[in-house]
Amino acid sequence: MRFSYFKTLSLPWQAKVICECGVRLAERKLADVIIELYQIDSFYAEVYYRHSDSEVIKIASFQDLSYLDPYFNDVMLPDITPKILKDDEC
């Protein structure tokens, strides 16, 4: 699906596309909102859920990779470093 077309869809249709075609990549939490990150073809979408009742309140879509920065804080590089070093020892 093209990003420009996705942006024209209503919130319910965007949610349907995400459910059917999206690949869930990550989740983060703010005060009273849960944000799930999905990839759809060549763009990304964040689905904002109200924490109290899990209702979708917003979907934000983007292609600019700088919007992925908040998710990089959750990547634990020390967890993969020993495996990389071990694999390189041969």
mmCIF file of N, CA and C in Angstrom:
data_model
loop_
_atom_site.group_PDB
_atom_site.id
_atom_site.type_symbol
_atom_site.label_atom_id
_atom_site.label_comp_id
_atom_site.label_asym_id
_atom_site.label_seq_id
_atom_site.Cartn_x
_atom_site.Cartn_y
_atom_site.Cartn_z
ATOM 1 N N MET A 1 0.840 -1.181 0.000
ATOM 2 C CA MET A 1 0.000 0.000 0.000
ATOM 3 C C MET A 1 0.882 1.240 0.000
ATOM 4 N N ARG A 2 0.464 2.221 -0.729
ATOM 5 C CA ARG A 2 1.228 3.460 -0.773
ATOM 6 C C ARG A 2 0.893 4.328 0.436
ATOM 7 N N PHE A 3 1.932 4.979 0.949
ATOM 8 C CA PHE A 3 1.799 5.853 2.106
ATOM 9 C C PHE A 3 0.781 6.960 1.840
ATOM 10 N N SER A 4 0.846 7.559 0.669
ATOM 11 C CA SER A 4 -0.060 8.670 0.342
ATOM 12 C C SER A 4 -1.527 8.226 0.374
ATOM 13 N N TYR A 5 -1.799 6.994 -0.039
ATOM 14 C CA TYR A 5 -3.168 6.485 -0.003
ATOM 15 C C TYR A 5 -3.597 6.205 1.434
ATOM 16 N N PHE A 6 -2.716 5.593 2.214
ATOM 17 C CA PHE A 6 -3.027 5.283 3.610
ATOM 18 C C PHE A 6 -3.434 6.544 4.365
ATOM 19 N N LYS A 7 -2.725 7.646 4.109
ATOM 20 C CA LYS A 7 -3.000 8.907 4.805
ATOM 21 C C LYS A 7 -4.408 9.434 4.514
ATOM 22 N N THR A 8 -5.000 9.054 3.390
ATOM 23 C CA THR A 8 -6.340 9.546 3.041
ATOM 24 C C THR A 8 -7.454 8.738 3.698
ATOM 25 N N LEU A 9 -7.130 7.578 4.265
ATOM 26 C CA LEU A 9 -8.145 6.704 4.850
ATOM 27 C C LEU A 9 -8.635 7.243 6.189
ATOM 28 N N SER A 10 -9.863 6.907 6.527
ATOM 29 C CA SER A 10 -10.412 7.257 7.837
ATOM 30 C C SER A 10 -9.733 6.408 8.913
ATOM 31 N N LEU A 11 -9.877 6.810 10.159
ATOM 32 C CA LEU A 11 -9.276 6.075 11.276
ATOM 33 C C LEU A 11 -9.692 4.601 11.287
ATOM 34 N N PRO A 12 -10.984 4.264 11.141
ATOM 35 C CA PRO A 12 -11.355 2.841 11.123
ATOM 36 C C PRO A 12 -10.707 2.060 9.979
ATOM 37 N N TRP A 13 -10.596 2.673 8.810
ATOM 38 C CA TRP A 13 -9.975 1.982 7.680
ATOM 39 C C TRP A 13 -8.467 1.845 7.880
ATOM 40 N N GLN A 14 -7.837 2.858 8.451
ATOM 41 C CA GLN A 14 -6.408 2.736 8.757
ATOM 42 C C GLN A 14 -6.187 1.592 9.744
ATOM 43 N N ALA A 15 -7.039 1.498 10.757
ATOM 44 C CA ALA A 15 -6.925 0.414 11.739
ATOM 45 C C ALA A 15 -7.090 -0.949 11.073
ATOM 46 N N LYS A 16 -8.019 -1.055 10.141
ATOM 47 C CA LYS A 16 -8.240 -2.320 9.421
ATOM 48 C C LYS A 16 -7.004 -2.705 8.611
ATOM 49 N N VAL A 17 -6.422 -1.742 7.909
ATOM 50 C CA VAL A 17 -5.209 -2.011 7.125
ATOM 51 C C VAL A 17 -4.076 -2.457 8.043
ATOM 52 N N ILE A 18 -3.922 -1.794 9.169
ATOM 53 C CA ILE A 18 -2.861 -2.165 10.111
ATOM 54 C C ILE A 18 -3.075 -3.586 10.620
ATOM 55 N N CYS A 19 -4.311 -3.925 10.970
ATOM 56 C CA CYS A 19 -4.605 -5.281 11.461
ATOM 57 C C CYS A 19 -4.327 -6.348 10.411
ATOM 58 N N GLU A 20 -4.635 -6.044 9.156
ATOM 59 C CA GLU A 20 -4.501 -7.039 8.094
ATOM 60 C C GLU A 20 -3.116 -7.079 7.460
ATOM 61 N N CYS A 21 -2.430 -5.954 7.405
ATOM 62 C CA CYS A 21 -1.172 -5.885 6.655
ATOM 63 C C CYS A 21 0.031 -5.464 7.493
ATOM 64 N N GLY A 22 -0.211 -4.954 8.679
ATOM 65 C CA GLY A 22 0.884 -4.420 9.483
ATOM 66 C C GLY A 22 1.667 -5.489 10.216
ATOM 67 N N VAL A 23 2.929 -5.196 10.446
ATOM 68 C CA VAL A 23 3.803 -6.053 11.249
ATOM 69 C C VAL A 23 4.120 -5.282 12.524
ATOM 70 N N ARG A 24 3.710 -5.834 13.663
ATOM 71 C CA ARG A 24 3.934 -5.155 14.941
ATOM 72 C C ARG A 24 5.412 -5.221 15.288
ATOM 73 N N LEU A 25 5.999 -4.061 15.562
ATOM 74 C CA LEU A 25 7.428 -3.984 15.831
ATOM 75 C C LEU A 25 7.763 -3.683 17.283
ATOM 76 N N ALA A 26 6.970 -2.850 17.930
ATOM 77 C CA ALA A 26 7.332 -2.422 19.281
ATOM 78 C C ALA A 26 6.127 -1.798 19.970
ATOM 79 N N GLU A 27 6.309 -1.582 21.259
ATOM 80 C CA GLU A 27 5.293 -0.912 22.068
ATOM 81 C C GLU A 27 6.000 -0.014 23.063
ATOM 82 N N ARG A 28 5.398 1.125 23.334
ATOM 83 C CA ARG A 28 5.902 1.997 24.395
ATOM 84 C C ARG A 28 4.714 2.591 25.127
ATOM 85 N N LYS A 29 4.967 3.057 26.342
ATOM 86 C CA LYS A 29 3.886 3.581 27.170
ATOM 87 C C LYS A 29 4.204 4.999 27.598
ATOM 88 N N LEU A 30 3.189 5.832 27.529
ATOM 89 C CA LEU A 30 3.245 7.169 28.088
ATOM 90 C C LEU A 30 2.279 7.186 29.267
ATOM 91 N N ALA A 31 2.040 8.314 29.860
ATOM 92 C CA ALA A 31 1.226 8.412 31.077
ATOM 93 C C ALA A 31 -0.045 7.561 31.017
ATOM 94 N N ASP A 32 -0.955 7.870 30.139
ATOM 95 C CA ASP A 32 -2.207 7.117 30.066
ATOM 96 C C ASP A 32 -2.486 6.599 28.661
ATOM 97 N N VAL A 33 -1.412 6.424 27.881
ATOM 98 C CA VAL A 33 -1.543 5.974 26.497
ATOM 99 C C VAL A 33 -0.536 4.862 26.211
ATOM 100 N N ILE A 34 -0.970 3.857 25.476
ATOM 101 C CA ILE A 34 -0.085 2.812 24.968
ATOM 102 C C ILE A 34 0.064 3.056 23.472
ATOM 103 N N ILE A 35 1.298 3.024 22.986
ATOM 104 C CA ILE A 35 1.559 3.265 21.565
ATOM 105 C C ILE A 35 2.205 2.018 20.984
ATOM 106 N N GLU A 36 1.572 1.439 19.975
ATOM 107 C CA GLU A 36 2.132 0.281 19.284
ATOM 108 C C GLU A 36 2.635 0.725 17.921
ATOM 109 N N LEU A 37 3.830 0.269 17.572
ATOM 110 C CA LEU A 37 4.456 0.617 16.301
ATOM 111 C C LEU A 37 4.298 -0.535 15.317
ATOM 112 N N TYR A 38 3.850 -0.214 14.113
ATOM 113 C CA TYR A 38 3.675 -1.195 13.046
ATOM 114 C C TYR A 38 4.407 -0.733 11.797
ATOM 115 N N GLN A 39 4.838 -1.700 10.992
ATOM 116 C CA GLN A 39 5.363 -1.393 9.669
ATOM 117 C C GLN A 39 4.373 -1.919 8.642
ATOM 118 N N ILE A 40 4.054 -1.064 7.673
ATOM 119 C CA ILE A 40 3.206 -1.442 6.546
ATOM 120 C C ILE A 40 3.984 -1.077 5.296
ATOM 121 N N ASP A 41 4.435 -2.079 4.574
ATOM 122 C CA ASP A 41 5.240 -1.846 3.369
ATOM 123 C C ASP A 41 6.397 -0.897 3.674
ATOM 124 N N SER A 42 6.414 0.289 3.062
ATOM 125 C CA SER A 42 7.574 1.178 3.214
ATOM 126 C C SER A 42 7.340 2.315 4.205
ATOM 127 N N PHE A 43 6.341 2.183 5.075
ATOM 128 C CA PHE A 43 6.102 3.229 6.072
ATOM 129 C C PHE A 43 5.722 2.605 7.408
ATOM 130 N N TYR A 44 5.604 3.458 8.404
ATOM 131 C CA TYR A 44 5.318 3.025 9.769
ATOM 132 C C TYR A 44 4.044 3.692 10.262
ATOM 133 N N ALA A 45 3.390 3.054 11.214
ATOM 134 C CA ALA A 45 2.200 3.634 11.837
ATOM 135 C C ALA A 45 2.255 3.373 13.334
ATOM 136 N N GLU A 46 1.907 4.391 14.093
ATOM 137 C CA GLU A 46 1.772 4.257 15.538
ATOM 138 C C GLU A 46 0.282 4.278 15.860
ATOM 139 N N VAL A 47 -0.149 3.276 16.614
ATOM 140 C CA VAL A 47 -1.536 3.208 17.057
ATOM 141 C C VAL A 47 -1.556 3.595 18.532
ATOM 142 N N TYR A 48 -2.280 4.653 18.846
ATOM 143 C CA TYR A 48 -2.386 5.165 20.209
ATOM 144 C C TYR A 48 -3.660 4.618 20.843
ATOM 145 N N TYR A 49 -3.496 3.880 21.957
ATOM 146 C CA TYR A 49 -4.619 3.323 22.696
ATOM 147 C C TYR A 49 -4.737 4.042 24.030
ATOM 148 N N ARG A 50 -5.957 4.348 24.420
ATOM 149 C CA ARG A 50 -6.179 4.875 25.763
ATOM 150 C C ARG A 50 -5.980 3.715 26.734
ATOM 151 N N HIS A 51 -5.136 3.906 27.726
ATOM 152 C CA HIS A 51 -4.784 2.837 28.665
ATOM 153 C C HIS A 51 -6.007 2.325 29.432
ATOM 154 N N SER A 52 -6.919 3.205 29.786
ATOM 155 C CA SER A 52 -8.045 2.816 30.635
ATOM 156 C C SER A 52 -9.014 1.845 29.967
ATOM 157 N N ASP A 53 -9.225 1.983 28.654
ATOM 158 C CA ASP A 53 -10.212 1.114 28.005
ATOM 159 C C ASP A 53 -9.743 0.527 26.672
ATOM 160 N N SER A 54 -8.470 0.712 26.328
ATOM 161 C CA SER A 54 -7.859 0.169 25.107
ATOM 162 C C SER A 54 -8.496 0.687 23.816
ATOM 163 N N GLU A 55 -9.191 1.804 23.881
ATOM 164 C CA GLU A 55 -9.788 2.379 22.670
ATOM 165 C C GLU A 55 -8.717 3.078 21.837
ATOM 166 N N VAL A 56 -8.762 2.860 20.519
ATOM 167 C CA VAL A 56 -7.841 3.552 19.618
ATOM 168 C C VAL A 56 -8.263 5.014 19.554
ATOM 169 N N ILE A 57 -7.329 5.905 19.906
ATOM 170 C CA ILE A 57 -7.663 7.326 19.900
ATOM 171 C C ILE A 57 -6.942 8.089 18.790
ATOM 172 N N LYS A 58 -5.912 7.460 18.222
ATOM 173 C CA LYS A 58 -5.154 8.158 17.183
ATOM 174 C C LYS A 58 -4.286 7.154 16.439
ATOM 175 N N ILE A 59 -4.076 7.404 15.155
ATOM 176 C CA ILE A 59 -3.093 6.664 14.374
ATOM 177 C C ILE A 59 -2.221 7.693 13.676
ATOM 178 N N ALA A 60 -0.932 7.602 13.909
ATOM 179 C CA ALA A 60 0.029 8.503 13.265
ATOM 180 C C ALA A 60 0.896 7.667 12.332
ATOM 181 N N SER A 61 1.023 8.096 11.092
ATOM 182 C CA SER A 61 1.843 7.354 10.131
ATOM 183 C C SER A 61 2.974 8.242 9.637
ATOM 184 N N PHE A 62 4.098 7.600 9.283
ATOM 185 C CA PHE A 62 5.279 8.367 8.883
ATOM 186 C C PHE A 62 6.239 7.508 8.081
ATOM 187 N N GLN A 63 7.103 8.181 7.353
ATOM 188 C CA GLN A 63 8.193 7.533 6.621
ATOM 189 C C GLN A 63 9.555 7.985 7.138
ATOM 190 N N ASP A 64 9.589 9.102 7.819
ATOM 191 C CA ASP A 64 10.832 9.667 8.344
ATOM 192 C C ASP A 64 11.341 8.789 9.492
ATOM 193 N N LEU A 65 12.493 8.180 9.307
ATOM 194 C CA LEU A 65 13.024 7.238 10.294
ATOM 195 C C LEU A 65 13.363 7.883 11.628
ATOM 196 N N SER A 66 13.492 9.196 11.679
ATOM 197 C CA SER A 66 13.793 9.853 12.954
ATOM 198 C C SER A 66 12.653 9.665 13.961
ATOM 199 N N TYR A 67 11.441 9.384 13.477
ATOM 200 C CA TYR A 67 10.320 9.138 14.380
ATOM 201 C C TYR A 67 10.442 7.787 15.101
ATOM 202 N N LEU A 68 11.399 6.977 14.700
ATOM 203 C CA LEU A 68 11.633 5.698 15.377
ATOM 204 C C LEU A 68 12.509 5.859 16.614
ATOM 205 N N ASP A 69 13.135 7.013 16.779
ATOM 206 C CA ASP A 69 14.071 7.238 17.888
ATOM 207 C C ASP A 69 13.522 6.855 19.264
ATOM 208 N N PRO A 70 12.272 7.173 19.616
ATOM 209 C CA PRO A 70 11.790 6.794 20.950
ATOM 210 C C PRO A 70 11.824 5.290 21.212
ATOM 211 N N TYR A 71 11.799 4.492 20.164
ATOM 212 C CA TYR A 71 11.801 3.042 20.332
ATOM 213 C C TYR A 71 13.202 2.491 20.546
ATOM 214 N N PHE A 72 14.211 3.210 20.121
ATOM 215 C CA PHE A 72 15.583 2.735 20.274
ATOM 216 C C PHE A 72 16.025 2.715 21.725
ATOM 217 N N ASN A 73 15.388 3.488 22.588
ATOM 218 C CA ASN A 73 15.728 3.485 24.006
ATOM 219 C C ASN A 73 15.456 2.130 24.644
ATOM 220 N N ASP A 74 14.558 1.357 24.068
ATOM 221 C CA ASP A 74 14.199 0.052 24.624
ATOM 222 C C ASP A 74 15.074 -1.086 24.111
ATOM 223 N N VAL A 75 15.944 -0.822 23.155
ATOM 224 C CA VAL A 75 16.817 -1.858 22.613
ATOM 225 C C VAL A 75 17.984 -2.056 23.569
ATOM 226 N N MET A 76 18.159 -3.275 24.003
ATOM 227 C CA MET A 76 19.206 -3.586 24.970
ATOM 228 C C MET A 76 20.403 -4.185 24.239
ATOM 229 N N LEU A 77 21.332 -3.358 23.825
ATOM 230 C CA LEU A 77 22.496 -3.846 23.091
ATOM 231 C C LEU A 77 23.376 -4.791 23.899
ATOM 232 N N PRO A 78 23.553 -4.593 25.198
ATOM 233 C CA PRO A 78 24.366 -5.564 25.938
ATOM 234 C C PRO A 78 23.835 -6.988 25.841
ATOM 235 N N ASP A 79 22.532 -7.157 25.621
ATOM 236 C CA ASP A 79 21.957 -8.493 25.497
ATOM 237 C C ASP A 79 22.448 -9.218 24.247
ATOM 238 N N ILE A 80 22.777 -8.497 23.180
ATOM 239 C CA ILE A 80 23.214 -9.157 21.954
ATOM 240 C C ILE A 80 24.728 -9.124 21.778
ATOM 241 N N THR A 81 25.408 -8.249 22.482
ATOM 242 C CA THR A 81 26.853 -8.117 22.316
ATOM 243 C C THR A 81 27.601 -9.417 22.606
ATOM 244 N N PRO A 82 27.336 -10.133 23.704
ATOM 245 C CA PRO A 82 28.075 -11.381 23.942
ATOM 246 C C PRO A 82 27.911 -12.399 22.816
ATOM 247 N N LYS A 83 26.718 -12.506 22.229
ATOM 248 C CA LYS A 83 26.506 -13.457 21.141
ATOM 249 C C LYS A 83 27.312 -13.045 19.916
ATOM 250 N N ILE A 84 27.342 -11.768 19.613
ATOM 251 C CA ILE A 84 28.113 -11.291 18.465
ATOM 252 C C ILE A 84 29.585 -11.616 18.671
ATOM 253 N N LEU A 85 30.088 -11.339 19.862
ATOM 254 C CA LEU A 85 31.497 -11.613 20.138
ATOM 255 C C LEU A 85 31.781 -13.107 20.065
ATOM 256 N N LYS A 86 30.886 -13.915 20.599
ATOM 257 C CA LYS A 86 31.083 -15.358 20.587
ATOM 258 C C LYS A 86 31.103 -15.883 19.149
ATOM 259 N N ASP A 87 30.194 -15.393 18.303
ATOM 260 C CA ASP A 87 30.142 -15.839 16.912
ATOM 261 C C ASP A 87 31.391 -15.423 16.142
ATOM 262 N N ASP A 88 31.992 -14.304 16.511
ATOM 263 C CA ASP A 88 33.181 -13.810 15.816
ATOM 264 C C ASP A 88 34.463 -14.508 16.276
ATOM 265 N N GLU A 89 34.393 -15.298 17.329
ATOM 266 C CA GLU A 89 35.595 -15.914 17.880
ATOM 267 C C GLU A 89 36.114 -17.074 17.044
ATOM 268 N N CYS A 90 35.381 -17.585 16.083
ATOM 269 C CA CYS A 90 35.819 -18.763 15.334
ATOM 270 C C CYS A 90 36.937 -18.510 14.391
#
